[in-house]
């Protein structure tokens, strides 16, 4: 199976559209998204575009570029549209995949390898998750990859040096304005070190002036908003900056080896990604040893640098998946060329196991999926049937082509496997979770309209609830003290963990539990049920 090189870009765009744009509104809004969406909403409703807020409070923890883009999209398509709110992240991910193709094709002069690598990237688990999620991470790394592509050309070509430096600086600034120095540290720095080791920085003296231009433009774009907040809201901005800096060394701290299982974040590519890291095995099999060493070092240095930082979360591994996709591409390209000739079981078994497992999941899904979802498929049967037919068919074809050692077809079937899940599986995603007591807090407005009474949050607010409520909620707990409202009657939202404290606070008031709101997808007896997503509404009246 041979795909013409002129078809690579159109096919990549189709794959990206299918993975990152289809059913974009299928999943629940998570906590990270809710923060971003609330800030975007308050940009539009309160005109807080520079001094950004969340629930009316200063929100300077992260620069505002992704939120600006989200707000602009929402202003066009509507604040109620999850598709609109998640669209900017999806488009940035499509840009990331496209630029990775261009970068890979440029430094290897092998478009087949570039096509393979970009497809691996587009179907890696955490790339898929982040590209369909309205959070900051994919923005900062997507913009930085454009910067890196321009810098690679800047250091290897003798033409358009000022143009390359300017474009790189602009996208560097966009990356910094998305999540501060995260991508500078986790993606650009390991790239520069790896490039310096493998390719060397040649003729630097002829690049000094454009490099100075790069630093000036990048520095100006990266820092202006931070200085703006310090000037117009110095106390809050300084406090938030201090808190964020402290978190890097004291919050969510994990041991150095916490990221050593990083290959698993690529999902279906876990085994190929691991094998691609085995330099002694693969170094004499790849078509370009120098480029392979470059992507290997870039991947490993990214992991090492992230491991040095005490604060660690699985999602922080997102930048590692980018060079790792390029690195894994060398192994898959090798299989394209040589798999039919391989005789050693040590070489063939991982391939059969990895793709055979995907084939088995496809073949087994109709029965296993029915057993799992049969009680929650009301109104979703057509999607389940389509998903079952396509996954079963793909599974059968994977086994057939593995038997014939047609690894190219197996690879492209694996891409189709992910696309099938997105297109036909996402519409039934919410069927996996069901909470009989689910009650959106947006319905609180009906009670407010009926009674004419204000409602307050007791101790803390949860971003998902504030987003669903579609307005701000004043919190009574301020700096550890409860501020008693002046009204004779009012409503108070209380989480179950603070019910006893609520009773003590309002012991001299008449309190009556009115309603319960629970926005957990899972029921109360589930281990994943979160108390922060549930509230009891109390009517409080002066005696």
Coordinates of C-alpha atoms in Angstrom, one line a residue:
X1 CA 0.0 0.0 0.0
X2 CA 1.6 3.2 -1.2
X3 CA 0.2 6.6 -0.5
X4 CA 1.4 9.3 -2.9
X5 CA 3.5 12.1 -1.3
X6 CA 1.2 14.8 -2.7
X7 CA -1.7 13.3 -0.8
X8 CA 0.1 13.5 2.6
X9 CA -1.1 17.0 3.6
X10 CA -4.8 16.5 2.5
X11 CA -4.9 13.2 4.3
X12 CA -3.4 14.7 7.4
X13 CA -6.0 17.4 7.4
X14 CA -8.7 14.8 7.1
X15 CA -7.3 12.8 9.9
X16 CA -6.9 15.8 12.1
X17 CA -10.5 17.0 11.4
X18 CA -11.8 13.5 12.2
X19 CA -9.8 13.2 15.5
X20 CA -9.9 16.8 16.8
X21 CA -13.1 18.4 15.4
X22 CA -15.7 15.6 15.3
X23 CA -17.9 15.2 18.4
X24 CA -15.9 17.9 20.1
X25 CA -18.7 18.6 22.6
X26 CA -19.2 15.0 23.7
X27 CA -17.4 15.0 27.1
X28 CA -18.1 16.8 30.3
X29 CA -16.4 20.1 31.1
X30 CA -13.5 19.3 33.4
X31 CA -12.0 21.5 36.1
X32 CA -9.1 22.9 34.0
X33 CA -11.5 23.7 31.1
X34 CA -14.0 25.3 33.5
X35 CA -11.4 27.8 34.8
X36 CA -10.5 28.8 31.2
X37 CA -14.2 29.0 30.1
X38 CA -15.2 31.1 33.1
X39 CA -12.4 33.5 32.4
X40 CA -13.4 33.7 28.8
X41 CA -17.0 34.3 29.7
X42 CA -16.1 37.1 32.1
X43 CA -13.9 38.6 29.3
X44 CA -17.1 38.9 27.2
X45 CA -19.6 39.8 29.9
X46 CA -17.5 42.0 32.1
X47 CA -14.9 43.2 29.6
X48 CA -12.0 41.7 31.7
X49 CA -9.6 41.1 28.8
X50 CA -6.4 42.2 30.4
X51 CA -7.0 42.0 34.2
X52 CA -8.5 38.6 33.8
X53 CA -10.9 37.2 36.4
X54 CA -12.6 33.9 37.5
X55 CA -15.8 34.3 39.5
X56 CA -15.0 37.9 39.7
X57 CA -11.6 37.3 41.4
X58 CA -8.2 38.1 39.8
X59 CA -7.0 35.2 37.7
X60 CA -3.4 35.9 36.8
X61 CA -1.9 32.4 37.3
X62 CA -1.7 31.8 33.5
X63 CA -1.3 34.3 30.6
X64 CA -4.5 35.0 28.7
X65 CA -3.8 34.2 25.1
X66 CA -5.7 30.8 25.0
X67 CA -8.5 32.4 26.9
X68 CA -8.6 35.3 24.4
X69 CA -8.9 32.8 21.6
X70 CA -11.6 30.9 23.4
X71 CA -13.5 34.1 24.1
X72 CA -13.3 35.1 20.4
X73 CA -14.6 31.7 19.3
X74 CA -17.4 31.9 21.9
X75 CA -18.3 35.4 20.7
X76 CA -18.8 34.0 17.2
X77 CA -20.5 30.7 17.9
X78 CA -22.0 31.3 21.3
X79 CA -21.0 30.9 24.9
X80 CA -23.3 27.9 25.3
X81 CA -21.4 25.9 22.5
X82 CA -18.8 23.5 23.9
X83 CA -17.7 23.0 20.3
X84 CA -16.9 26.8 20.1
X85 CA -15.1 26.8 23.4
X86 CA -12.9 23.8 22.5
X87 CA -12.4 24.8 18.9
X88 CA -9.2 26.9 19.4
X89 CA -7.4 24.1 21.2
X90 CA -8.4 21.7 18.4
X91 CA -7.2 24.0 15.7
X92 CA -3.9 24.6 17.5
X93 CA -3.4 20.8 17.6
X94 CA -4.1 20.5 13.9
X95 CA -1.4 23.2 13.4
X96 CA 1.0 21.2 15.6
X97 CA 0.5 18.0 13.6
X98 CA 1.0 19.9 10.3
X99 CA 4.2 21.6 11.5
X100 CA 5.6 18.4 12.8
X101 CA 5.1 16.9 9.3
X102 CA 7.0 19.9 7.8
X103 CA 9.7 19.7 10.4
X104 CA 10.2 16.0 10.0
X105 CA 10.2 16.2 6.2
X106 CA 12.8 19.1 6.4
X107 CA 15.4 17.5 8.6
X108 CA 15.2 14.0 7.1
X109 CA 14.2 14.8 3.5
X110 CA 11.9 11.7 3.8
X111 CA 8.2 12.6 3.5
X112 CA 7.0 9.0 4.2
X113 CA 8.8 9.2 7.6
X114 CA 7.3 12.6 8.2
X115 CA 3.8 11.3 7.3
X116 CA 4.2 8.4 9.7
X117 CA 5.5 10.5 12.5
X118 CA 2.7 13.1 12.2
X119 CA 0.1 10.3 12.2
X120 CA 1.6 8.8 15.3
X121 CA 1.5 12.2 17.0
X122 CA -2.1 12.9 16.0
X123 CA -3.2 9.5 17.5
X124 CA -1.1 9.5 20.7
X125 CA -3.3 9.3 23.7
X126 CA -2.5 12.6 25.5
X127 CA -2.3 14.5 22.3
X128 CA -5.8 13.4 21.4
X129 CA -7.0 14.2 24.9
X130 CA -5.4 17.7 25.0
X131 CA -6.4 18.5 21.5
X132 CA -10.0 18.0 22.4
X133 CA -9.8 19.8 25.7
X134 CA -10.1 23.5 26.3
X135 CA -7.0 23.9 28.4
X136 CA -3.7 25.8 28.1
X137 CA -1.1 23.0 27.6
X138 CA -1.7 22.3 23.9
X139 CA -1.5 26.0 23.1
X140 CA 1.9 26.6 24.6
X141 CA 3.5 23.6 22.9
X142 CA 1.7 24.0 19.6
X143 CA 3.0 27.6 19.3
X144 CA 6.4 26.5 20.4
X145 CA 6.7 23.9 17.7
X146 CA 6.2 26.5 15.1
X147 CA 9.0 28.5 16.7
X148 CA 11.2 25.4 16.7
X149 CA 10.5 24.7 13.1
X150 CA 11.6 28.3 12.2
X151 CA 14.6 28.1 14.4
X152 CA 15.7 24.8 12.8
X153 CA 15.6 26.4 9.4
X154 CA 17.2 29.5 10.8
X155 CA 20.2 27.5 12.0
X156 CA 20.5 25.3 8.9
X157 CA 19.8 27.8 6.1
X158 CA 21.7 30.9 5.0
X159 CA 18.7 32.7 3.6
X160 CA 15.8 34.6 5.2
X161 CA 17.6 34.7 8.6
X162 CA 15.8 37.8 9.8
X163 CA 12.4 36.5 8.6
X164 CA 12.9 33.2 10.3
X165 CA 14.0 34.9 13.5
X166 CA 11.0 37.2 13.5
X167 CA 8.5 34.4 12.9
X168 CA 10.2 32.3 15.5
X169 CA 10.0 35.1 18.0
X170 CA 6.4 35.8 17.4
X171 CA 5.4 32.2 18.1
X172 CA 7.8 32.0 21.0
X173 CA 5.9 34.9 22.5
X174 CA 2.5 33.2 21.8
X175 CA 3.8 30.1 23.6
X176 CA 4.9 32.2 26.6
X177 CA 1.6 34.0 26.5
X178 CA -0.2 30.7 26.7
X179 CA 1.5 29.2 29.8
X180 CA 4.6 31.1 30.7
X181 CA 8.0 29.4 30.4
X182 CA 6.6 25.8 30.4
X183 CA 7.3 25.0 26.8
X184 CA 10.6 27.0 26.8
X185 CA 11.8 24.6 29.4
X186 CA 10.2 21.3 28.4
X187 CA 10.4 21.6 24.6
X188 CA 12.7 24.3 23.3
X189 CA 15.6 23.9 25.7
X190 CA 16.0 20.1 25.1
X191 CA 15.6 20.8 21.3
X192 CA 18.4 23.3 21.4
X193 CA 20.7 21.0 23.4
X194 CA 20.0 18.1 21.1
X195 CA 20.5 20.2 18.0
X196 CA 23.8 21.5 19.4
X197 CA 25.0 18.0 20.1
X198 CA 24.0 16.4 16.9
X199 CA 24.1 19.1 14.2
X200 CA 26.2 21.8 15.9
X201 CA 25.5 25.6 15.7
X202 CA 27.4 26.6 12.6
X203 CA 28.3 30.1 11.4
X204 CA 26.8 31.7 14.5
X205 CA 28.7 34.9 13.9
X206 CA 26.5 35.5 10.8
X207 CA 23.4 35.0 12.9
X208 CA 24.1 37.3 15.9
X209 CA 22.0 40.2 14.7
X210 CA 18.9 38.2 13.8
X211 CA 19.3 36.3 17.1
X212 CA 19.3 39.7 19.0
X213 CA 16.1 40.6 17.1
X214 CA 14.6 37.2 18.1
X215 CA 15.4 37.9 21.8
X216 CA 14.0 41.4 21.7
X217 CA 10.7 40.5 20.0
X218 CA 10.3 37.3 22.0
X219 CA 11.0 39.1 25.3
X220 CA 8.7 41.9 24.6
X221 CA 5.7 39.7 23.7
X222 CA 6.4 37.3 26.5
X223 CA 6.6 39.8 29.4
X224 CA 4.3 42.8 28.6
X225 CA 1.1 41.2 30.1
X226 CA 2.9 40.2 33.3
X227 CA 4.2 43.8 33.8
X228 CA 0.8 45.1 33.0
X229 CA -0.8 43.2 35.8
X230 CA 2.0 44.2 38.2
X231 CA 1.5 47.8 37.3
X232 CA -2.4 47.9 37.5
X233 CA -2.9 45.3 40.2
X234 CA 0.4 45.0 42.0
X235 CA -0.7 43.3 45.3
X236 CA -2.7 40.6 43.7
X237 CA -0.3 40.0 40.8
X238 CA 2.7 39.7 43.1
X239 CA 0.9 37.3 45.5
X240 CA -0.2 35.1 42.6
X241 CA 3.3 35.1 41.0
X242 CA 4.8 34.1 44.3
X243 CA 2.3 31.3 44.8
X244 CA 2.9 30.0 41.3
X245 CA 6.6 30.1 41.8
X246 CA 6.4 28.3 45.1
X247 CA 4.2 25.5 43.6
X248 CA 7.0 24.5 41.3
X249 CA 8.9 23.2 44.3
X250 CA 6.3 22.5 46.9
X251 CA 3.0 21.4 45.2
X252 CA 2.3 18.0 43.8
X253 CA 5.9 17.0 44.5
X254 CA 6.9 13.5 43.2
X255 CA 10.2 11.6 43.1
X256 CA 12.6 12.0 40.2
X257 CA 11.6 8.7 38.6
X258 CA 7.9 9.6 38.5
X259 CA 8.0 10.2 34.7
X260 CA 9.9 7.0 33.8
X261 CA 6.7 5.4 32.4
X262 CA 6.3 8.3 30.0
X263 CA 5.9 6.0 26.9
X264 CA 2.5 4.9 28.2
X265 CA 1.2 8.4 27.6
X266 CA 1.3 7.6 23.8
X267 CA -1.5 5.0 24.3
X268 CA -1.6 2.6 21.3
X269 CA 2.0 3.5 20.5
X270 CA 3.5 2.5 23.9
X271 CA 5.4 -0.6 22.7
X272 CA 6.7 0.9 19.4
X273 CA 7.7 4.1 21.4
X274 CA 9.6 2.0 23.9
X275 CA 11.4 0.0 21.2
X276 CA 12.3 3.2 19.4
X277 CA 14.1 4.4 22.5
X278 CA 16.5 1.3 22.3
X279 CA 19.4 3.1 20.5
X280 CA 21.8 0.1 20.3
X281 CA 19.0 -2.0 18.6
X282 CA 17.7 0.6 16.2
X283 CA 20.7 2.8 15.4
X284 CA 21.9 0.7 12.4
X285 CA 18.4 0.0 11.1
X286 CA 17.1 3.6 10.6
X287 CA 17.5 5.4 7.3
X288 CA 19.1 8.5 9.0
X289 CA 21.2 7.7 12.1
X290 CA 22.0 11.4 12.8
X291 CA 18.3 12.5 12.7
X292 CA 17.3 9.5 14.8
X293 CA 19.9 10.4 17.5
X294 CA 18.6 14.0 17.4
X295 CA 15.0 12.9 18.1
X296 CA 16.1 10.4 20.7
X297 CA 18.1 13.0 22.6
X298 CA 15.3 15.5 22.3
X299 CA 12.8 13.1 23.9
X300 CA 15.1 11.9 26.7
X301 CA 16.3 15.4 27.6
X302 CA 12.7 16.6 27.8
X303 CA 11.9 13.8 30.3
X304 CA 15.1 14.5 32.3
X305 CA 14.4 18.2 32.5
X306 CA 10.8 17.7 33.6
X307 CA 12.0 15.1 36.2
X308 CA 14.2 17.7 37.8
X309 CA 11.2 19.9 38.7
X310 CA 9.7 18.7 42.0
X311 CA 6.1 19.4 40.9
X312 CA 4.9 16.6 38.7
X313 CA 1.7 15.7 37.0
X314 CA 1.0 13.2 34.2
X315 CA -0.3 15.9 31.9
X316 CA 3.0 17.7 32.1
X317 CA 4.4 15.0 29.9
X318 CA 2.5 16.4 26.9
X319 CA 5.6 18.0 25.4
X320 CA 7.6 14.8 25.5
X321 CA 5.0 13.1 23.2
X322 CA 6.0 15.5 20.4
X323 CA 9.7 14.5 19.9
X324 CA 8.8 10.9 20.9
X325 CA 6.4 10.7 17.9
X326 CA 9.3 11.8 15.7
X327 CA 11.5 9.2 17.4
X328 CA 8.8 6.4 17.1
X329 CA 8.4 7.3 13.4
X330 CA 11.9 5.9 12.7
X331 CA 11.0 2.5 14.1
X332 CA 7.7 2.3 12.2
X333 CA 9.4 3.4 9.0
X334 CA 11.9 0.6 9.5
X335 CA 9.1 -1.9 9.8
X336 CA 7.6 -0.5 6.6
X337 CA 10.8 -1.4 4.8
X338 CA 11.9 -4.6 6.5
X339 CA 9.1 -6.3 8.4
X340 CA 8.5 -8.9 5.7
X341 CA 12.2 -9.9 5.9
X342 CA 12.3 -10.2 9.7
X343 CA 12.8 -13.8 11.0
X344 CA 13.7 -13.3 14.6
X345 CA 10.9 -13.7 17.1
X346 CA 12.5 -11.1 19.3
X347 CA 11.8 -8.6 16.6
X348 CA 8.5 -9.8 15.3
X349 CA 6.8 -10.6 18.6
X350 CA 6.4 -7.0 19.9
X351 CA 4.9 -6.1 16.6
X352 CA 2.4 -8.9 16.6
X353 CA 1.6 -8.3 20.2
X354 CA 1.0 -4.5 19.9
X355 CA -1.1 -4.6 16.8
X356 CA -2.7 -7.9 17.6
X357 CA -3.9 -6.5 20.9
X358 CA -5.6 -3.6 18.9
X359 CA -7.1 -6.1 16.6
X360 CA -8.4 -8.2 19.5
X361 CA -10.0 -5.2 21.1
X362 CA -11.8 -4.4 17.8
X363 CA -13.0 -8.0 17.3
X364 CA -14.1 -8.3 21.0
X365 CA -15.8 -5.0 21.3
X366 CA -19.3 -5.9 20.0
X367 CA -19.7 -8.4 22.8
X368 CA -17.6 -6.8 25.5
X369 CA -19.1 -3.3 24.7
X370 CA -22.6 -4.7 24.9
X371 CA -22.0 -6.3 28.3
X372 CA -20.6 -3.1 29.6
X373 CA -23.1 -0.6 28.2
X374 CA -26.3 -2.6 27.7
X375 CA -28.1 -0.8 30.5
X376 CA -27.1 2.7 29.3
X377 CA -27.6 2.6 25.6
X378 CA -31.1 4.1 25.4
X379 CA -31.1 6.4 22.4
X380 CA -27.5 5.5 21.5
X381 CA -28.0 2.2 19.8
X382 CA -27.3 3.4 16.3
X383 CA -23.9 4.7 17.5
X384 CA -23.1 1.5 19.3
X385 CA -24.0 -0.6 16.2
X386 CA -21.9 1.5 13.9
X387 CA -19.0 1.5 16.4
X388 CA -19.2 -2.3 16.7
X389 CA -19.3 -2.9 13.0
X390 CA -16.3 -0.6 12.2
X391 CA -14.2 -1.8 15.1
X392 CA -14.9 -5.5 14.3
X393 CA -14.1 -4.9 10.7
X394 CA -10.9 -3.1 11.5
X395 CA -9.9 -5.8 14.0
X396 CA -10.4 -8.6 11.3
X397 CA -8.4 -6.7 8.7
X398 CA -5.6 -6.1 11.2
X399 CA -5.3 -9.8 11.9
X400 CA -5.4 -10.6 8.1
X401 CA -2.7 -8.2 7.3
X402 CA -0.5 -9.1 10.2
X403 CA -0.7 -12.7 8.9
X404 CA 0.5 -11.4 5.5
X405 CA 3.1 -9.2 7.1
X406 CA 1.6 -6.1 5.4
X407 CA 2.6 -3.7 8.2
X408 CA 1.8 -0.6 6.2
X409 CA -1.8 -1.5 6.0
X410 CA -1.8 -2.5 9.7
X411 CA -0.4 0.9 10.6
X412 CA -3.1 2.8 8.7
X413 CA -5.8 0.5 10.1
X414 CA -4.6 1.5 13.5
X415 CA -5.1 5.2 12.6
X416 CA -8.6 4.2 11.4
X417 CA -9.2 2.5 14.7
X418 CA -8.7 5.8 16.6
X419 CA -10.8 7.7 14.1
X420 CA -13.6 5.2 14.5
X421 CA -13.6 5.6 18.3
X422 CA -13.8 9.4 18.0
X423 CA -16.5 9.4 15.3
X424 CA -18.8 6.7 16.6
X425 CA -17.7 6.1 20.2
X426 CA -17.8 9.7 21.5
X427 CA -21.6 10.1 21.1
X428 CA -22.0 7.2 23.6
X429 CA -19.2 8.4 26.0
X430 CA -21.7 9.7 28.5
X431 CA -23.5 6.4 28.6
X432 CA -20.6 4.9 30.4
X433 CA -21.4 7.2 33.4
X434 CA -24.8 7.6 35.0
X435 CA -25.8 9.2 38.2
X436 CA -29.5 8.9 39.0
X437 CA -29.2 11.9 41.3
X438 CA -27.5 14.1 38.7
X439 CA -28.9 17.6 39.0
X440 CA -27.2 20.6 37.3
X441 CA -26.6 23.7 39.5
X442 CA -27.8 25.9 36.6
X443 CA -31.3 25.0 37.9
X444 CA -30.5 27.0 41.0
X445 CA -31.6 30.1 39.0
X446 CA -35.2 28.8 39.0
X447 CA -35.2 28.8 42.8
X448 CA -33.7 32.3 42.9
X449 CA -36.3 33.6 40.4
X450 CA -39.2 32.0 42.4
X451 CA -38.0 33.3 45.8
X452 CA -36.3 36.5 44.9
X453 CA -33.5 35.6 47.3
X454 CA -29.7 35.8 46.8
X455 CA -27.6 32.7 47.0
X456 CA -24.1 32.5 48.4
X457 CA -21.4 29.8 48.3
X458 CA -20.4 28.8 51.9
X459 CA -16.6 28.0 52.0
X460 CA -15.2 27.6 48.4
X461 CA -16.4 27.5 44.8
X462 CA -15.8 24.8 42.3
X463 CA -15.0 25.9 38.7
X464 CA -17.3 23.3 37.1
X465 CA -20.2 24.5 39.2
X466 CA -19.6 28.1 38.5
X467 CA -19.4 27.4 34.8
X468 CA -22.6 25.5 34.9
X469 CA -24.3 28.1 37.0
X470 CA -23.5 30.6 34.3
X471 CA -22.8 33.5 36.7
X472 CA -20.7 34.5 39.7
X473 CA -21.3 33.2 43.2
X474 CA -20.1 35.2 46.2
X475 CA -18.2 33.1 48.7
X476 CA -18.9 33.8 52.4
X477 CA -15.5 32.4 53.6
X478 CA -12.9 35.2 53.2
X479 CA -9.4 34.8 54.6
X480 CA -10.6 32.0 56.9
X481 CA -13.6 34.0 58.3
X482 CA -17.3 33.7 57.4
X483 CA -18.9 36.9 56.3
X484 CA -22.6 36.8 57.3
X485 CA -24.9 38.3 54.7
X486 CA -27.0 41.3 55.7
X487 CA -30.3 40.0 54.2
X488 CA -32.9 38.5 56.5
X489 CA -33.3 35.5 54.3
X490 CA -30.8 34.0 51.8
X491 CA -29.7 30.8 50.3
X492 CA -26.3 29.1 51.0
X493 CA -24.7 26.3 49.0
X494 CA -22.9 23.9 51.3
X495 CA -20.7 20.9 50.5
X496 CA -21.4 17.8 52.7
X497 CA -17.9 18.0 54.3
X498 CA -18.7 21.4 55.7
X499 CA -22.3 20.8 56.9
X500 CA -21.3 20.6 60.6
X501 CA -19.3 23.9 60.3
X502 CA -22.3 25.4 58.5
X503 CA -24.6 24.4 61.4
X504 CA -22.3 26.0 63.9
X505 CA -22.0 29.2 61.9
X506 CA -25.7 29.7 61.6
X507 CA -26.8 28.1 64.9
X508 CA -28.7 31.3 65.7
X509 CA -30.6 31.2 62.4
X510 CA -33.3 29.1 61.1
X511 CA -31.9 26.8 58.4
X512 CA -33.8 24.5 56.1
X513 CA -32.4 22.2 53.4
X514 CA -34.2 23.0 50.2
X515 CA -32.5 21.1 47.4
X516 CA -29.5 19.1 46.4
X517 CA -27.3 19.6 43.3
X518 CA -25.0 16.9 42.2
X519 CA -23.0 17.3 39.0
X520 CA -21.0 14.0 39.3
X521 CA -21.3 11.8 36.3
X522 CA -20.9 8.8 38.7
X523 CA -23.3 8.0 41.5
X524 CA -22.6 8.7 45.2
X525 CA -21.4 5.1 45.9
X526 CA -18.8 5.3 43.2
X527 CA -15.1 5.8 44.1
X528 CA -14.9 8.5 41.5
X529 CA -17.7 10.5 43.0
X530 CA -16.3 13.9 44.1
X531 CA -17.8 15.8 47.0
X532 CA -16.7 19.1 45.5
X533 CA -19.1 18.6 42.6
X534 CA -22.1 18.4 44.9
X535 CA -23.9 21.0 47.0
X536 CA -26.9 21.2 49.3
X537 CA -28.9 24.4 49.2
X538 CA -30.1 25.7 52.5
X539 CA -32.6 28.5 53.1
X540 CA -31.2 30.6 56.0
X541 CA -33.6 33.0 57.8
X542 CA -33.0 35.3 60.8
X543 CA -35.1 34.2 63.8

